Every structure is written in structure tokens, then in C-alpha cells.
């Protein structure tokens, strides 16, 4: 099997202050093959963005990687010097963040920001100009020549997002970290951005780590999916394994909370309760207070991993269907899957 482009093994990242330690990422492992898209999905605060930022060590002062390993092209990111990191950040590894205003420079023109991203490619002034226009055209920016002279505040939200994508793609990165790339956009622009990233992935052969709370976006973009809860991955597998045959109650809950296509009458089901406070020690399964299948063992012991089939991994004491049926029968609760079907 070919080596993955990115291999994350048992990664843990904590925010440490004088008064508390927040265990934001706990023992996360996954890998991304060349030309593949891996989606990290979950509610806000589940650790997915922090995982993405930990990969390139783009963390605030309070953030510390306390365990695990990140291998990029077989090189240990933790052992890279700041200079080596700067070399790969934005060049080999491109980044798109949710809010373009935080990553674009408000006092520099779009053109200048694009030229900076094109440095080191051996282009002369005219070559840089032509390539910058080509990039803006590639992300469907109208009148690209004129836009080069614009400042960020002169552009609409959708255009800013596309400019940020153009800047991220200018150095032809091998890996794109896309953190909620479509959240701030309206639906039509969202679709355009998804199509754009997918087609550029094909053209450039790049890999993508997509961070999102939106399972619809996962369905359109990802080859593999990891579902995160309370800083951990609770289910991982191919897109079809996870979306069509989920085995973790949290994944099931996320899928049930999606509106069904062409169905405007059924009530949407939400997951009751709140995620746990990651500054407190968690005993047992972190999802237990919200889980309809929780039993005594769930509250006492953290679940180990269960391999369902072909690398479809689930961290749950009752990952098995028949086991879950026994739980609902003995407790008398209504199985949420039947409730949704009723
Ligand atoms: Fe629910 Fe128990 Fe599975 Fe946790 S381990 S998700 S509480 S059934």
C-alpha cells in the first residue's frame, strides 16, 4: 500500500492555563492518501479545527501538543524547525479558514497577496501577473484583471472566500486544510466553492483535510470521514460506511438531525443535552449523558475500538445492532431509530 501523504497517530493537544487544562484533542489518529479528501465532522467545540491547526502547529500560546505524532510525507512535523514549518505552511500545505477576513490582509491589494503566494516559482513580474489572473479566473472571479487592484473590503463575502482559495492554491499545495470553507457563504456560492475544490483536487492531484459540521458537504466531498466528539474520534471509515451504515449513536444522531430531502413535514430530531466540559475529567464514555443506549459500563469505562468491517472503526460498548436492541428492550426506552421512522 502506498504511504499516506499525512499520517496522524494518537495526537493529543491541550490548552493549559494557570487555572485549568482543557483536553481539546485526545488520542486522534487518521491518515490521508494522495489525492484523497478526509472529512473531520462534529459539533462546534468537538476539537476538529484544533486538530487541523495542530497538524501544522498553528496554535495559540496556551495550546500544547502533549502526545502523538504527525507525519507529513514521512517527516515528523514536531521535529521541524520554525523555518522548516514556514517553508511548508502556505506552500506545500495550503489553508482555507472559515472567515476570510481573519486570513486576508486588509491593507494590501488582492494582487499583492497573490504575488506573495507565487514567490519561489521562478516567475518574472509579467508571469506572476498572468498567473494571478489565471488563478482568479479559476475561482470564478469576474473581471480578474481589475480585482487585482482591489482591497479585501471592496469585495463581497463570496468573492473574499474565493480569493482566499486562490491564494491558498497559488503555490500548488500538496495538502489543503479547509476549515469550514463554505459556512460563511450563501447556498449557491457554497455549491460553487465545493465544485471548485473538487475540480482543483482532480486537476492538481492534491489531498484535502476538510473540517466541517455539515454532513451534506461531507457527502459531496469526502472519501473518508472521522466523526469527532469531545476531542476524540468516535467513528471512522469510508464516506459510505459512516453515512449509510453508522454504528456510533452520536453519528446516528447527527444524521437524524439532517432535514430529509423533499420531506418538509417530519419533525427534525436533535441530540438532547450538551457536550461535556473538556476542562473536567471524563469518566467512561463522553457521550453517555446524551446517549439513548447508555448502560452502567458506558458510565464506568471508556469504550475501546470495534472494527466493524474493512477499517470501519467505532468506539462504543454497544456498537453491535443486536446488542443495542437488547439495551432498548431491557430499559424499555423507545429506540430513536424507530422513533424517527414512525
Ligand atoms: Fe452510547 Fe455507551 Fe456507546 Fe457511549 S459507549 S456511545 S454511552 S452506547
Short mmCIF file of C-alpha atoms and ligand atoms in Angstrom, two decimals:
data_model
loop_
_atom_site.label_atom_id
_atom_site.label_comp_id
_atom_site.label_asym_id
_atom_site.label_seq_id
_atom_site.Cartn_x
_atom_site.Cartn_y
_atom_site.Cartn_z
CA UNK A 1 0.00 0.00 0.00
CA UNK A 2 1.40 3.49 -0.85
CA UNK A 3 2.46 5.68 2.08
CA UNK A 4 -0.23 8.24 3.04
CA UNK A 5 0.59 11.91 2.48
CA UNK A 6 -0.39 12.69 6.07
CA UNK A 7 -0.43 10.29 9.00
CA UNK A 8 -1.72 11.43 12.38
CA UNK A 9 -1.18 8.95 15.20
CA UNK A 10 -2.58 9.25 18.72
CA UNK A 11 -2.46 13.06 18.64
CA UNK A 12 -3.37 14.89 21.87
CA UNK A 13 -3.48 18.67 22.28
CA UNK A 14 -4.35 20.51 25.49
CA UNK A 15 -4.96 24.19 26.25
CA UNK A 16 -3.16 24.85 29.52
CA UNK A 17 -3.71 27.96 31.62
CA UNK A 18 -2.77 28.67 35.26
CA UNK A 19 -6.19 27.54 36.42
CA UNK A 20 -7.25 24.74 34.08
CA UNK A 21 -6.33 22.24 31.40
CA UNK A 22 -8.75 21.78 28.51
CA UNK A 23 -8.23 18.45 26.77
CA UNK A 24 -9.21 19.70 23.30
CA UNK A 25 -7.86 16.76 21.28
CA UNK A 26 -7.40 13.30 22.79
CA UNK A 27 -5.69 10.38 21.01
CA UNK A 28 -6.78 11.24 17.45
CA UNK A 29 -5.50 9.02 14.60
CA UNK A 30 -6.20 9.10 10.87
CA UNK A 31 -4.37 9.28 7.57
CA UNK A 32 -4.94 10.92 4.18
CA UNK A 33 -3.83 9.33 0.94
CA UNK A 34 -2.51 11.27 -2.07
CA UNK A 35 -5.41 12.91 -3.95
CA UNK A 36 -7.96 11.96 -1.26
CA UNK A 37 -10.29 14.03 0.91
CA UNK A 38 -10.71 13.24 4.59
CA UNK A 39 -13.55 14.92 6.49
CA UNK A 40 -13.49 15.68 10.21
CA UNK A 41 -17.07 16.25 11.32
CA UNK A 42 -18.80 17.09 14.60
CA UNK A 43 -20.49 19.83 16.62
CA UNK A 44 -18.76 23.14 17.47
CA UNK A 45 -16.06 22.70 20.08
CA UNK A 46 -15.51 18.98 19.38
CA UNK A 47 -11.83 19.55 18.53
CA UNK A 48 -11.91 19.28 14.74
CA UNK A 49 -10.45 22.74 13.98
CA UNK A 50 -7.87 22.34 16.76
CA UNK A 51 -6.83 19.00 15.22
CA UNK A 52 -6.32 20.70 11.83
CA UNK A 53 -4.29 23.52 13.37
CA UNK A 54 -2.22 21.07 15.46
CA UNK A 55 -1.11 19.37 12.24
CA UNK A 56 0.81 22.48 11.20
CA UNK A 57 1.48 23.63 14.78
CA UNK A 58 -0.54 26.80 14.24
CA UNK A 59 -1.69 27.08 17.84
CA UNK A 60 -2.10 29.83 20.43
CA UNK A 61 0.49 30.09 23.23
CA UNK A 62 -1.73 28.12 25.63
CA UNK A 63 -2.02 25.21 23.17
CA UNK A 64 0.42 22.34 23.64
CA UNK A 65 0.74 19.09 21.75
CA UNK A 66 1.14 16.65 24.62
CA UNK A 67 1.32 13.38 22.72
CA UNK A 68 1.25 11.57 19.42
CA UNK A 69 2.85 12.07 16.07
CA UNK A 70 2.09 13.90 12.81
CA UNK A 71 3.96 12.61 9.77
CA UNK A 72 3.78 14.69 6.61
CA UNK A 73 5.36 12.84 3.68
CA UNK A 74 7.06 10.68 6.29
CA UNK A 75 8.58 13.72 8.08
CA UNK A 76 7.77 14.31 11.74
CA UNK A 77 6.16 17.78 11.99
CA UNK A 78 7.05 18.02 15.72
CA UNK A 79 10.75 17.79 14.87
CA UNK A 80 10.65 20.51 12.19
CA UNK A 81 12.30 23.85 12.95
CA UNK A 82 10.23 27.06 12.72
CA UNK A 83 11.97 27.75 9.40
CA UNK A 84 11.03 24.33 8.00
CA UNK A 85 7.47 24.84 9.20
CA UNK A 86 7.24 28.22 7.49
CA UNK A 87 8.52 26.57 4.32
CA UNK A 88 5.69 24.04 4.21
CA UNK A 89 2.89 26.24 5.65
CA UNK A 90 1.10 28.02 2.85
CA UNK A 91 3.36 26.41 0.25
CA UNK A 92 3.14 22.63 0.48
CA UNK A 93 0.19 22.82 2.86
CA UNK A 94 -2.44 25.40 1.90
CA UNK A 95 -5.03 26.67 4.37
CA UNK A 96 -8.56 27.99 3.97
CA UNK A 97 -10.28 29.25 7.09
CA UNK A 98 -13.93 29.91 7.82
CA UNK A 99 -13.65 33.67 7.99
CA UNK A 100 -11.63 35.14 5.10
CA UNK A 101 -11.26 38.47 6.92
CA UNK A 102 -9.05 36.84 9.54
CA UNK A 103 -6.65 35.37 6.99
CA UNK A 104 -6.61 38.04 4.27
CA UNK A 105 -4.58 41.19 4.73
CA UNK A 106 -6.92 44.25 4.78
CA UNK A 107 -4.20 46.78 3.95
CA UNK A 108 -2.74 45.04 0.89
CA UNK A 109 -4.35 44.57 -2.52
CA UNK A 110 -5.58 41.18 -3.70
CA UNK A 111 -2.89 41.22 -6.38
CA UNK A 112 -0.04 41.78 -3.93
CA UNK A 113 -1.27 38.94 -1.71
CA UNK A 114 -1.44 36.62 -4.70
CA UNK A 115 2.06 37.65 -5.87
CA UNK A 116 3.45 36.81 -2.40
CA UNK A 117 1.93 33.31 -2.66
CA UNK A 118 3.53 32.86 -6.08
CA UNK A 119 7.04 33.70 -4.89
CA UNK A 120 9.61 30.97 -5.30
CA UNK A 121 8.07 29.62 -8.51
CA UNK A 122 10.64 31.30 -10.77
CA UNK A 123 8.10 33.65 -12.36
CA UNK A 124 9.03 37.15 -13.56
CA UNK A 125 6.73 40.15 -12.98
CA UNK A 126 4.61 39.51 -16.07
CA UNK A 127 4.49 35.76 -15.32
CA UNK A 128 3.23 36.47 -11.78
CA UNK A 129 0.60 38.85 -13.10
CA UNK A 130 -0.63 36.33 -15.68
CA UNK A 131 -0.71 33.50 -13.16
CA UNK A 132 -2.58 35.66 -10.60
CA UNK A 133 -5.22 36.50 -13.24
CA UNK A 134 -5.46 32.82 -14.19
CA UNK A 135 -5.98 31.85 -10.51
CA UNK A 136 -8.74 34.42 -10.04
CA UNK A 137 -10.37 33.18 -13.23
CA UNK A 138 -10.08 29.60 -11.98
CA UNK A 139 -12.08 30.51 -8.86
CA UNK A 140 -14.71 32.26 -11.00
CA UNK A 141 -13.90 35.84 -10.04
CA UNK A 142 -15.35 38.15 -12.70
CA UNK A 143 -13.05 40.76 -14.28
CA UNK A 144 -9.93 39.29 -12.64
CA UNK A 145 -7.52 41.94 -14.01
CA UNK A 146 -9.45 44.68 -12.22
CA UNK A 147 -9.82 42.67 -8.99
CA UNK A 148 -6.02 42.53 -8.60
CA UNK A 149 -6.11 46.19 -7.61
CA UNK A 150 -8.95 45.77 -5.09
CA UNK A 151 -8.64 45.70 -1.31
CA UNK A 152 -10.46 42.94 0.58
CA UNK A 153 -13.17 45.27 1.96
CA UNK A 154 -14.18 46.13 -1.61
CA UNK A 155 -15.22 42.51 -2.30
CA UNK A 156 -18.40 40.60 -1.38
CA UNK A 157 -18.23 37.75 1.18
CA UNK A 158 -18.36 35.07 -1.55
CA UNK A 159 -15.60 36.78 -3.52
CA UNK A 160 -13.36 37.07 -0.45
CA UNK A 161 -13.76 33.34 0.18
CA UNK A 162 -12.81 32.60 -3.42
CA UNK A 163 -9.83 34.97 -3.27
CA UNK A 164 -8.66 33.13 -0.14
CA UNK A 165 -8.97 29.82 -2.03
CA UNK A 166 -6.97 31.28 -4.95
CA UNK A 167 -4.22 32.43 -2.55
CA UNK A 168 -4.19 29.02 -0.81
CA UNK A 169 -3.93 27.23 -4.16
CA UNK A 170 -1.37 29.58 -5.77
CA UNK A 171 1.68 27.60 -4.57
CA UNK A 172 0.03 24.34 -5.83
CA UNK A 173 -0.09 22.75 -2.37
CA UNK A 174 0.06 19.00 -1.92
CA UNK A 175 -2.37 19.22 1.01
CA UNK A 176 -5.21 21.69 1.58
CA UNK A 177 -6.55 22.22 5.12
CA UNK A 178 -10.07 23.57 4.62
CA UNK A 179 -11.73 24.62 7.88
CA UNK A 180 -15.47 25.18 7.32
CA UNK A 181 -14.71 26.60 3.85
CA UNK A 182 -18.36 27.16 2.98
CA UNK A 183 -20.01 28.07 6.29
CA UNK A 184 -19.96 31.84 5.81
CA UNK A 185 -21.38 31.61 2.28
CA UNK A 186 -24.90 31.52 0.93
CA UNK A 187 -26.11 28.23 -0.58
CA UNK A 188 -25.40 28.99 -4.26
CA UNK A 189 -21.87 30.16 -3.55
CA UNK A 190 -21.38 27.15 -1.22
CA UNK A 191 -22.09 24.81 -4.13
CA UNK A 192 -19.70 26.71 -6.37
CA UNK A 193 -16.91 26.52 -3.78
CA UNK A 194 -17.45 22.77 -3.26
CA UNK A 195 -17.34 22.13 -7.04
CA UNK A 196 -14.28 24.31 -7.29
CA UNK A 197 -12.30 22.49 -4.56
CA UNK A 198 -13.33 19.11 -6.02
CA UNK A 199 -12.28 20.04 -9.54
CA UNK A 200 -8.98 21.60 -8.38
CA UNK A 201 -8.28 18.45 -6.39
CA UNK A 202 -8.62 16.48 -9.62
CA UNK A 203 -6.51 18.97 -11.61
CA UNK A 204 -3.69 19.35 -9.08
CA UNK A 205 -3.85 15.88 -7.50
CA UNK A 206 -3.86 17.44 -4.05
CA UNK A 207 -5.23 15.93 -0.85
CA UNK A 208 -7.74 17.74 1.35
CA UNK A 209 -8.47 17.72 5.09
CA UNK A 210 -11.98 19.12 5.35
CA UNK A 211 -13.24 20.35 8.73
CA UNK A 212 -17.00 20.80 8.82
CA UNK A 213 -20.16 20.39 10.87
CA UNK A 214 -22.13 19.85 7.67
CA UNK A 215 -22.77 16.22 6.68
CA UNK A 216 -24.15 17.38 3.31
CA UNK A 217 -20.74 18.87 2.48
CA UNK A 218 -19.05 15.66 3.68
CA UNK A 219 -21.27 13.68 1.34
CA UNK A 220 -20.24 15.82 -1.63
CA UNK A 221 -16.52 16.00 -0.94
CA UNK A 222 -15.07 13.22 1.20
CA UNK A 223 -13.56 9.80 0.57
CA UNK A 224 -13.04 9.05 4.29
CA UNK A 225 -14.77 10.51 7.34
CA UNK A 226 -13.89 10.79 11.03
CA UNK A 227 -16.66 11.80 13.43
CA UNK A 228 -15.36 13.73 16.46
CA UNK A 229 -16.95 14.12 19.87
CA UNK A 230 -15.37 15.65 22.97
CA UNK A 231 -11.93 15.83 21.35
CA UNK A 232 -11.89 12.18 20.23
CA UNK A 233 -12.72 10.33 17.04
CA UNK A 234 -15.72 8.12 17.82
CA UNK A 235 -16.28 6.64 14.36
CA UNK A 236 -14.12 6.50 11.24
CA UNK A 237 -14.49 4.85 7.86
CA UNK A 238 -15.27 5.47 4.22
CA UNK A 239 -17.95 8.06 3.45
CA UNK A 240 -20.39 5.30 2.51
CA UNK A 241 -19.64 3.24 5.66
CA UNK A 242 -20.13 6.19 8.01
CA UNK A 243 -23.05 7.95 6.30
CA UNK A 244 -25.01 4.91 5.10
CA UNK A 245 -24.31 2.49 7.95
CA UNK A 246 -23.31 4.48 11.03
CA UNK A 247 -22.67 2.42 14.15
CA UNK A 248 -22.00 5.10 16.75
CA UNK A 249 -25.09 6.57 18.44
CA UNK A 250 -23.62 10.09 18.06
CA UNK A 251 -23.16 9.67 14.28
CA UNK A 252 -26.69 8.29 14.08
CA UNK A 253 -27.94 11.35 15.97
CA UNK A 254 -26.12 13.74 13.62
CA UNK A 255 -27.61 12.02 10.59
CA UNK A 256 -31.13 12.00 12.11
CA UNK A 257 -30.85 15.74 12.71
CA UNK A 258 -30.42 16.40 8.96
CA UNK A 259 -33.54 17.50 7.08
CA UNK A 260 -34.62 14.76 4.65
CA UNK A 261 -34.70 15.77 1.02
CA UNK A 262 -38.24 16.50 -0.25
CA UNK A 263 -39.67 15.97 3.26
CA UNK A 264 -40.95 19.18 4.76
CA UNK A 265 -43.38 17.56 7.20
CA UNK A 266 -41.32 15.33 9.52
CA UNK A 267 -40.03 16.76 12.78
CA UNK A 268 -36.23 17.15 12.87
CA UNK A 269 -34.62 15.22 15.72
CA UNK A 270 -31.96 16.97 17.73
CA UNK A 271 -29.46 15.34 20.07
CA UNK A 272 -30.57 16.26 23.59
CA UNK A 273 -28.07 17.71 26.08
CA UNK A 274 -24.71 19.39 25.68
CA UNK A 275 -21.17 18.14 25.00
CA UNK A 276 -19.09 17.67 28.17
CA UNK A 277 -16.82 20.32 29.66
CA UNK A 278 -13.35 19.31 28.45
CA UNK A 279 -11.71 21.01 31.42
CA UNK A 280 -13.17 18.30 33.67
CA UNK A 281 -12.06 14.70 33.85
CA UNK A 282 -14.33 12.43 31.82
CA UNK A 283 -15.04 9.00 33.28
CA UNK A 284 -16.46 6.39 30.92
CA UNK A 285 -17.86 7.26 27.51
CA UNK A 286 -18.07 11.04 26.97
CA UNK A 287 -21.35 10.65 25.06
CA UNK A 288 -23.05 8.67 27.87
CA UNK A 289 -25.13 11.58 29.35
CA UNK A 290 -26.74 12.13 25.91
CA UNK A 291 -26.84 8.57 24.62
CA UNK A 292 -30.13 6.64 24.48
CA UNK A 293 -28.28 3.31 24.78
CA UNK A 294 -26.03 4.15 27.74
CA UNK A 295 -25.65 1.41 30.33
CA UNK A 296 -23.57 1.06 33.51
CA UNK A 297 -20.45 0.00 31.64
CA UNK A 298 -20.68 3.13 29.45
CA UNK A 299 -20.67 5.36 32.54
CA UNK A 300 -17.76 3.48 34.13
CA UNK A 301 -15.34 2.62 31.35
CA UNK A 302 -14.17 4.42 28.19
CA UNK A 303 -15.10 2.30 25.18
CA UNK A 304 -12.37 0.58 23.19
CA UNK A 305 -12.36 0.38 19.42
CA UNK A 306 -14.52 -2.08 17.48
CA UNK A 307 -13.58 -2.88 13.86
CA UNK A 308 -16.92 -3.33 12.10
CA UNK A 309 -15.61 -4.25 8.68
CA UNK A 310 -12.80 -3.15 6.34
CA UNK A 311 -11.46 -0.41 8.61
CA UNK A 312 -14.86 0.95 9.72
CA UNK A 313 -13.90 1.68 13.34
CA UNK A 314 -16.32 2.57 16.14
CA UNK A 315 -15.58 3.47 19.76
CA UNK A 316 -18.70 2.23 21.55
CA UNK A 317 -19.54 -0.52 24.07
CA UNK A 318 -22.74 -1.27 22.14
CA UNK A 319 -21.65 -0.82 18.54
CA UNK A 320 -23.42 -4.03 17.62
CA UNK A 321 -27.07 -3.73 16.43
CA UNK A 322 -28.29 -6.79 18.34
CA UNK A 323 -26.55 -5.57 21.49
CA UNK A 324 -28.36 -2.23 21.17
CA UNK A 325 -31.70 -3.92 20.65
CA UNK A 326 -31.12 -5.78 23.93
CA UNK A 327 -30.44 -2.46 25.69
CA UNK A 328 -33.67 -0.83 24.45
CA UNK A 329 -35.63 -3.99 25.31
CA UNK A 330 -34.27 -4.19 28.87
CA UNK A 331 -34.59 -0.45 29.60
CA UNK A 332 -37.93 -0.02 27.84
CA UNK A 333 -36.77 3.15 26.05
CA UNK A 334 -38.04 3.84 22.56
CA UNK A 335 -35.25 3.24 20.06
CA UNK A 336 -34.57 6.65 18.44
CA UNK A 337 -34.16 4.95 15.06
CA UNK A 338 -37.73 3.61 15.29
CA UNK A 339 -38.94 6.95 16.65
CA UNK A 340 -37.52 8.64 13.52
CA UNK A 341 -39.15 6.10 11.27
CA UNK A 342 -42.55 6.42 12.97
FE1 LIG B 1 -23.66 5.26 24.00
FE2 LIG B 1 -22.40 3.54 25.58
FE3 LIG B 1 -21.79 3.64 23.02
FE4 LIG B 1 -21.10 5.63 24.62
S1 LIG B 1 -20.36 3.55 24.72
S2 LIG B 1 -21.99 5.83 22.65
S3 LIG B 1 -22.83 5.70 26.01
S4 LIG B 1 -23.76 3.04 23.89
#
